Coordinates of C-alpha atoms in Angstrom, one line a residue:
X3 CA -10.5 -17.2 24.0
X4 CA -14.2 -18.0 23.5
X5 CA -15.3 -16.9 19.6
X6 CA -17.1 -14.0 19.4
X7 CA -20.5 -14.0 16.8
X8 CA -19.5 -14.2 13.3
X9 CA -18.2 -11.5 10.8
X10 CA -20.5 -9.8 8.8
X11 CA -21.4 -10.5 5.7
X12 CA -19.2 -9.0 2.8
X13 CA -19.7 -6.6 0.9
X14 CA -18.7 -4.4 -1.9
X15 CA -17.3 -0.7 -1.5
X16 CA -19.3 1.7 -3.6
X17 CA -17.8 5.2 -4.3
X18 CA -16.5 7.3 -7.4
X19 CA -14.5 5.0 -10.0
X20 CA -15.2 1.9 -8.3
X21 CA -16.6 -1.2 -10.4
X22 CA -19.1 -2.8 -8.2
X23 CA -18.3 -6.6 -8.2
X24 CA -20.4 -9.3 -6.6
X25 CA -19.1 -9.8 -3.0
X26 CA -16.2 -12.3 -2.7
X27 CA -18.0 -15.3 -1.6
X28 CA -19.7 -15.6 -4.9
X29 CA -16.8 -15.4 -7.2
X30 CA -14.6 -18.5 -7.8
X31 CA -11.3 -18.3 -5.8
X32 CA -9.5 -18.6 -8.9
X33 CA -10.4 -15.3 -10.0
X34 CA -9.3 -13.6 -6.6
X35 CA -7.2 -14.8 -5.6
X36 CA -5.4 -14.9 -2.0
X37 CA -6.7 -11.5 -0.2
X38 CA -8.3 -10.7 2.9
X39 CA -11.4 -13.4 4.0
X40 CA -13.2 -11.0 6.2
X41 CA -14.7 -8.1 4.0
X42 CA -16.9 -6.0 6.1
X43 CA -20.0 -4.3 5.6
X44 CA -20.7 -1.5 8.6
X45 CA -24.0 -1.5 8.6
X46 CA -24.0 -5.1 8.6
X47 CA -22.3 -4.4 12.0
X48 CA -24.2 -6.1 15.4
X49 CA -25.5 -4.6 18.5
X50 CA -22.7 -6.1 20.2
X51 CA -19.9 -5.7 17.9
X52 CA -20.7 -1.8 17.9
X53 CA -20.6 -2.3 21.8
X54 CA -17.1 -3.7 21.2
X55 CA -15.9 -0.9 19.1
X56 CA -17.1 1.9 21.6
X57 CA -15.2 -0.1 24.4
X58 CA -12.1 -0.3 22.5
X59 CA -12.0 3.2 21.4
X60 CA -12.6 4.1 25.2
X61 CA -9.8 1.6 26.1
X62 CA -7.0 2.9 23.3
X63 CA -8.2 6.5 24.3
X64 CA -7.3 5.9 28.2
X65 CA -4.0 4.5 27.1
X66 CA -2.8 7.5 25.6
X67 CA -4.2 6.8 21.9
X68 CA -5.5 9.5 19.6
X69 CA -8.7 9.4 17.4
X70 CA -10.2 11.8 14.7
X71 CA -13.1 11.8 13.1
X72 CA -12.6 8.1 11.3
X73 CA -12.0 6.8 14.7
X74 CA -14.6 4.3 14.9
X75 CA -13.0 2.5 11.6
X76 CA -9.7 3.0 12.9
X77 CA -10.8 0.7 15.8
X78 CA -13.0 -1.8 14.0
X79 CA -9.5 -2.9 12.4
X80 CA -8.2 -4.3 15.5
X81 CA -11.0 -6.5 16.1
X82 CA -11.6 -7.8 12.8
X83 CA -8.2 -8.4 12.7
X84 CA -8.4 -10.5 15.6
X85 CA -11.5 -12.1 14.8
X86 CA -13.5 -10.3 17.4
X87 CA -11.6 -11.3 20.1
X88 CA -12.0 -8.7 22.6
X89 CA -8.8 -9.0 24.8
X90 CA -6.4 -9.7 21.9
X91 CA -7.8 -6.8 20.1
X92 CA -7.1 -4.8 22.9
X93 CA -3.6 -6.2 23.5
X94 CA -2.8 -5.1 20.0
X95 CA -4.4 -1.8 20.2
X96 CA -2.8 -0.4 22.9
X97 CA 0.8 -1.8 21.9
X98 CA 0.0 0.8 18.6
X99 CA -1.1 3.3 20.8
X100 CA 2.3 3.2 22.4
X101 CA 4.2 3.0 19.4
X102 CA 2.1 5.8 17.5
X103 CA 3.1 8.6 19.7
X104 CA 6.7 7.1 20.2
X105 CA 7.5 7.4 16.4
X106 CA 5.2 10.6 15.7
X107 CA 2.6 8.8 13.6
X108 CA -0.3 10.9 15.4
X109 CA 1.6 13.9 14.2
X110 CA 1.6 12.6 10.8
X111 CA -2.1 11.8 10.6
X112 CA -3.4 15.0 11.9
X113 CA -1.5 16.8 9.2
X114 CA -2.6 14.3 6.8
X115 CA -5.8 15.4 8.3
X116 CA -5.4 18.6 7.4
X117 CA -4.7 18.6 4.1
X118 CA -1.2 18.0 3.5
X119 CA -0.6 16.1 0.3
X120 CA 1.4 12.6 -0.6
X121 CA 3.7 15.0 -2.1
X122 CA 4.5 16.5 0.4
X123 CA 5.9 14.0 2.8
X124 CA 9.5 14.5 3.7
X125 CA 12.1 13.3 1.6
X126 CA 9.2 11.6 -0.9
X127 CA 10.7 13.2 -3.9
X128 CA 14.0 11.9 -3.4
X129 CA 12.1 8.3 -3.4
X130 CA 10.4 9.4 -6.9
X131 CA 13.8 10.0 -8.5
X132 CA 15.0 6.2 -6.7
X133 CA 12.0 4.2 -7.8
X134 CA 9.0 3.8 -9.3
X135 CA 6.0 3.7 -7.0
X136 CA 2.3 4.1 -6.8
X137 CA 0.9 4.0 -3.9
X138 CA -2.8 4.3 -4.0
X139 CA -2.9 4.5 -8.1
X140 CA -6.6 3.2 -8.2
X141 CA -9.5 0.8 -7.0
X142 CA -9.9 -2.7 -6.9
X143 CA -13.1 -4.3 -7.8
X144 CA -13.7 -4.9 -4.2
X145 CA -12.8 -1.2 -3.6
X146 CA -9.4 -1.1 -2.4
X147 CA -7.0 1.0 -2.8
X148 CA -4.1 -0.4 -4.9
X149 CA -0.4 0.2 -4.7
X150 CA 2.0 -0.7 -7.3
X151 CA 5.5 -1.1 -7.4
X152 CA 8.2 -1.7 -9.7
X153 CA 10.6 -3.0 -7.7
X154 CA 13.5 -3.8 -10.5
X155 CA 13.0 0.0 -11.7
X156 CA 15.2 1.1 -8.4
X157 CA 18.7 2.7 -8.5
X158 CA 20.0 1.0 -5.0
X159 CA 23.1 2.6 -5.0
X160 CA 20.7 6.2 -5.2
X161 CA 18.6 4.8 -3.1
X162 CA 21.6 4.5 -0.6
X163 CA 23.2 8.0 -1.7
X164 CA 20.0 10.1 -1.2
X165 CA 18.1 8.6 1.9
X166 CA 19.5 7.2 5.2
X167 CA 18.0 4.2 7.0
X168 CA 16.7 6.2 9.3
X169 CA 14.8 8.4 6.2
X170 CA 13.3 5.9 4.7
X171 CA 11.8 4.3 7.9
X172 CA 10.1 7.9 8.2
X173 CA 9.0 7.9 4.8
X174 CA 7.4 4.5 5.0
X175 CA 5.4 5.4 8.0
X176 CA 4.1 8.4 6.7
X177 CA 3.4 6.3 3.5
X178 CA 1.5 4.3 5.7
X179 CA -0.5 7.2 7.4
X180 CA -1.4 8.0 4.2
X181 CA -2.9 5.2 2.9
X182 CA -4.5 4.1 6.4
X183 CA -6.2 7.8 6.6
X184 CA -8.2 7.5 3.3
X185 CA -8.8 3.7 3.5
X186 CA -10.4 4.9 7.1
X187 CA -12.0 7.9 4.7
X188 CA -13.2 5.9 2.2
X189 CA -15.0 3.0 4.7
X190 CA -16.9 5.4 6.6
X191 CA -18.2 6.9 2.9
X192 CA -18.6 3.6 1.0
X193 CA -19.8 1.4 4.4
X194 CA -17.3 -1.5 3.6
X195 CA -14.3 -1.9 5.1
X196 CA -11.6 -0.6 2.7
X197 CA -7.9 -1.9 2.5
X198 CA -4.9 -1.7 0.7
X199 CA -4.2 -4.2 -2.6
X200 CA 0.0 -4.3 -2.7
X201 CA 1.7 -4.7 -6.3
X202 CA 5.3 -5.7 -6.6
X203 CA 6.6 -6.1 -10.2
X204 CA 10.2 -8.0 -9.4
X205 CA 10.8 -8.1 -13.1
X206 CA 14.4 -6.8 -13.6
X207 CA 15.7 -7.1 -9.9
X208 CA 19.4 -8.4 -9.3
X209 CA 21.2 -9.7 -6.1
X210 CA 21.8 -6.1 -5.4
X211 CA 18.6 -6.0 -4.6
X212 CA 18.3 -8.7 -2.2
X213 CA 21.4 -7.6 -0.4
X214 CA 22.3 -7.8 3.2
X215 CA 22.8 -3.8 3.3
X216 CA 18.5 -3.7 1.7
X217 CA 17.7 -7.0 4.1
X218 CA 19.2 -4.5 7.1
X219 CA 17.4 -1.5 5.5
X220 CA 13.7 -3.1 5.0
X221 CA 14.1 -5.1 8.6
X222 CA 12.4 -2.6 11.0
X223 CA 10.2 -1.6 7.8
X224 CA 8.4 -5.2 6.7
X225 CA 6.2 -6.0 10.1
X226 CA 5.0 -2.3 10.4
X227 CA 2.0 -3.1 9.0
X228 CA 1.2 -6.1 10.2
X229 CA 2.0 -4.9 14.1
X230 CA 0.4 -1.5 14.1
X231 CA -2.0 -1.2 11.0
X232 CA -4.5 -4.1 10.9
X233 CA -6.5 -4.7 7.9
X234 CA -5.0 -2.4 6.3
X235 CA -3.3 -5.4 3.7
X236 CA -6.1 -6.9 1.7
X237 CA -4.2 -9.0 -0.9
X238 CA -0.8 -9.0 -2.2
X239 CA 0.6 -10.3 -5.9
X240 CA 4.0 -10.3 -6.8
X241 CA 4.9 -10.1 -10.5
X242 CA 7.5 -11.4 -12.9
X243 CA 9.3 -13.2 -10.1
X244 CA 12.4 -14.8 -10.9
X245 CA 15.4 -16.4 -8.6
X246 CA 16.2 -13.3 -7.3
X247 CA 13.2 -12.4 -6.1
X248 CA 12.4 -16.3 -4.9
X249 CA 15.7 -15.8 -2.5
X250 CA 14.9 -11.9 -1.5
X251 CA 11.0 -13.9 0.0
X252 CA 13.0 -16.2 2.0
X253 CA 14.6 -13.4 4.1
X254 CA 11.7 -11.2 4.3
X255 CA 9.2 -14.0 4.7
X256 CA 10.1 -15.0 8.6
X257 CA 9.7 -11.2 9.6
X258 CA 5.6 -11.5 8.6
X259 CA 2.9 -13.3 10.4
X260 CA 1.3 -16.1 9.0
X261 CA -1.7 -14.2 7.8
X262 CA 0.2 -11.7 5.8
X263 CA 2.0 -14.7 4.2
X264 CA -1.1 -16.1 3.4
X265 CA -2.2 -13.5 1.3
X266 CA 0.7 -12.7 -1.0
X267 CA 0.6 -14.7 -4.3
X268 CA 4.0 -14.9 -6.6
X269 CA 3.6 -14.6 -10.3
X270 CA 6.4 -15.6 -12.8
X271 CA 6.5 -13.8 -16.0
X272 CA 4.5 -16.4 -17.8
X273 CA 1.7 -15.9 -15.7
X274 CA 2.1 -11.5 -14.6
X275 CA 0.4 -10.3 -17.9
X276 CA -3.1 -10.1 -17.8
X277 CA -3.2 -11.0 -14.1
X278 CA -4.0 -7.5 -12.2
X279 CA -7.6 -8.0 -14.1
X280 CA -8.4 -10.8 -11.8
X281 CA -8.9 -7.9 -8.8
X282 CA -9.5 -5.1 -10.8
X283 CA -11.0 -3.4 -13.9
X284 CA -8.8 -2.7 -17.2
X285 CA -10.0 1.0 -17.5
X286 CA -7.7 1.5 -14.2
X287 CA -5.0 -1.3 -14.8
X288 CA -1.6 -0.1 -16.5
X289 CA -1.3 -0.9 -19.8
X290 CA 1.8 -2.4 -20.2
X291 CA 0.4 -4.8 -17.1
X292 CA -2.3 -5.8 -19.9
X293 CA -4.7 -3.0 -19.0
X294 CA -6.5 -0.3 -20.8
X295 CA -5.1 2.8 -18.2
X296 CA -2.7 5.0 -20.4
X297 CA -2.0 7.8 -17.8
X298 CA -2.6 8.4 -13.6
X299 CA -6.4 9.0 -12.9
X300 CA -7.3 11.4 -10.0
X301 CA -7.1 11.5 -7.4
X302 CA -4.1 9.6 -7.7
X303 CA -2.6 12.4 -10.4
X304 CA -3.3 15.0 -7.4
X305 CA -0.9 12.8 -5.0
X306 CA 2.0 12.6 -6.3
X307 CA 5.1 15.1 -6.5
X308 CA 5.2 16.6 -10.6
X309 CA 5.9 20.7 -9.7
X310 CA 9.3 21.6 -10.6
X311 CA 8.8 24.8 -8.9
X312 CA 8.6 22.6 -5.2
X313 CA 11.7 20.8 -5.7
X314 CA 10.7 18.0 -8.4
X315 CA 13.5 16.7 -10.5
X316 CA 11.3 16.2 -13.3
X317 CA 14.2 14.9 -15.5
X318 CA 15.1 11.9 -13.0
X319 CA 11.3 10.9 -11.7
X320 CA 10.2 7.6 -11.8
X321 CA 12.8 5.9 -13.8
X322 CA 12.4 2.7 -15.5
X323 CA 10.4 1.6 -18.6
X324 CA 7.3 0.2 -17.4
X325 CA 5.8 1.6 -14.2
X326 CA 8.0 4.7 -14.7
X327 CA 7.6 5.5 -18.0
X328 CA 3.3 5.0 -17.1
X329 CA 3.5 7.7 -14.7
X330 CA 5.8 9.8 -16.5
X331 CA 3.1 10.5 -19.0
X332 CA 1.7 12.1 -16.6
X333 CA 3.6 13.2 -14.1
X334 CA 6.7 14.7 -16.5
X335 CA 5.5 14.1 -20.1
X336 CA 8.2 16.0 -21.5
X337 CA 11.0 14.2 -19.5
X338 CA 12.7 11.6 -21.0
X339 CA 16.1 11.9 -19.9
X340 CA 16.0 9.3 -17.2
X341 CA 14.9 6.0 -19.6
X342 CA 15.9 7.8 -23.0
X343 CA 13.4 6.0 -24.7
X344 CA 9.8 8.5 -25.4
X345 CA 6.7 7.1 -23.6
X346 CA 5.2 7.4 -27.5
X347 CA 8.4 5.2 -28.7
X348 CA 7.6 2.0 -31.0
X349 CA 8.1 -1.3 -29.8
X350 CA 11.9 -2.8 -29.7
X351 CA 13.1 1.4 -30.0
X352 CA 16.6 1.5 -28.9
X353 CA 17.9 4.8 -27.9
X354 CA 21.0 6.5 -30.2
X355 CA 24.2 5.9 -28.9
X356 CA 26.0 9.1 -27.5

């Protein structure tokens, strides 16, 4: 296909708790990183590329797509995902519009829409007492929203015992509805295109955790994003990556596209600490991840599940001593049955033995 004119210029998402950073073309690539090359400005947007956008959305309507109000970012994904390449954008548009009303995903983001909260997706508290996860804990630099996970804090045989395959496939695509709804939200209210920064601290994982029974259960899961949410990945780091993990990426590694692959960088432990600050600022990074963030800032806090009186297991949430015991400060500050250490505990405190 012929090239259609060039991307915008980047440009930096402006909103509440966002450190505005010069635009990524004028900071080293060392201090990025591997993320997204094709940061968007709208109002940088042409003529002819909001011509483009109106005939997609007219295109992905008439196949049987849905749109809300955030419609016209929802669309501007496909073609800057596909460089502005009309007919591929299409292509990929209407194979999501097919797939979005065969697994209920419309249905999700209306109620997301509406006001339901992250905790309040089905079966997400049952994840919370599995593993430790972030999703959308705070901004990037750039202004993206960034997920964190400690991958090594999960129980697999819980995460087995409490949540079917077919479970957590639902609870990963309403993750993603999530997410994709207020990174839509927040582009039309900052004017740059806003994506997702993905965190995976592998510290701690074994080869349960790179088993064929999790290989089966993450299958259908991995490509999800990259098939039917475009732009939606800006950059991905990997921390404290050991064998384990190094053996886990060659299984999961042929089920992404080249591009996705391209933006995930792996960290050993020698290089994790400290590293987060590269994309973004130390008053939201962790501190145990060498940050200056000692509990969940809003609206993150107002996500995720911490009321006992919905079905919370406050004594089991978030396990783990890092990410968990972060969140746990918030989330259940008087719960330290899980990790039987207190978030206040010294350094090198061991637990009595019972």
């Amino acid at each position: 296909e012929p090239a259609d004119e060039a991307r915008p210029a980047a440009a930096v998402a402006r909103g509440p708790a966002v450190v505005v950073a010069p635009p990524l073309e004028r900071m080293p690539a060392a201090e990025v990183g591997p993320v997204a090359a094709n940061h968007v400005a709208l109002e940088e947007l042409t003529p002819k590329q909001l011509d483009m956008i109106k005939q997609l959305k007219a295109a992905y309507i008439a196949h049987g797509g849905e749109l809300d109000e955030y419609g016209d970012v929802f669309i501007l994904r496909f073609l800057v995902d596909k460089d502005w390449k009309y007919a591929s954008a299409e292509k990929k548009a209407k194979s999501t519009a097919t797939w979005r009303a065969k697994v209920g995903a419309n249905a999700m983001r209306k109620r997301i829409a509406a006001g339901q909260n992250y905790a309040d997706i089905p079966n997400i508290k049952e994840l919370f007492t599995c593993v430790s996860v972030a999703n959308g804990l705070c901004r990037t630099k750039t202004g993206d929203l960034m997920t964190i996970i400690d991958y090594g804090s999960l129980n697999v045989d819980a995460f087995f015992k409490k949540l079917n395959n077919a479970e957590y496939f639902d609870i990963n695509t309403y993750i993603l509805e999530y997410l994709s709804y207020h990174a839509d939200k927040l582009t039309q209210e900052s004017g740059a295109l806003v994506r997702q920064a993905m965190v995976v601290d592998a510290g701690g994982i074994g080869l349960g955790h790179v088993s064929l029974r999790m290989f089966i259960r993450f299958k259908p899961i991995m490509p999800l994003a990259d098939l039917y949410y475009p732009e939606l990945l800006g950059c991905a780091r990997v921390l404290n990556a050991a064998w384990a993990l190094h053996q886990g990426w060659k299984l999961v590694k042929p089920l992404l596209s080249k591009q996705i692959q391209d933006m995930v960088g792996i960290l050993d432990s020698s290089k994790t600490q400290g590293a987060l600050l590269k994309i973004a600022n130390a008053e939201v990074i962790p501190d145990y991840l060498g940050g200056k963030a000692t509990t969940i800032s809003r609206p993150a806090l107002d996500w995720y599940p911490k009321d006992p009186s919905k079905g919370v297991d406050l004594d089991h949430i978030c396990p783990g001593k890092k990410l968990g015991a972060f969140m746990r400060r918030s989330l259940a500050p008087g719960s330290t049955k899980l990790a039987g250490i207190p978030d206040d505990a010294p350094k090198g405190y061991k637990p009595p033995k019972k």
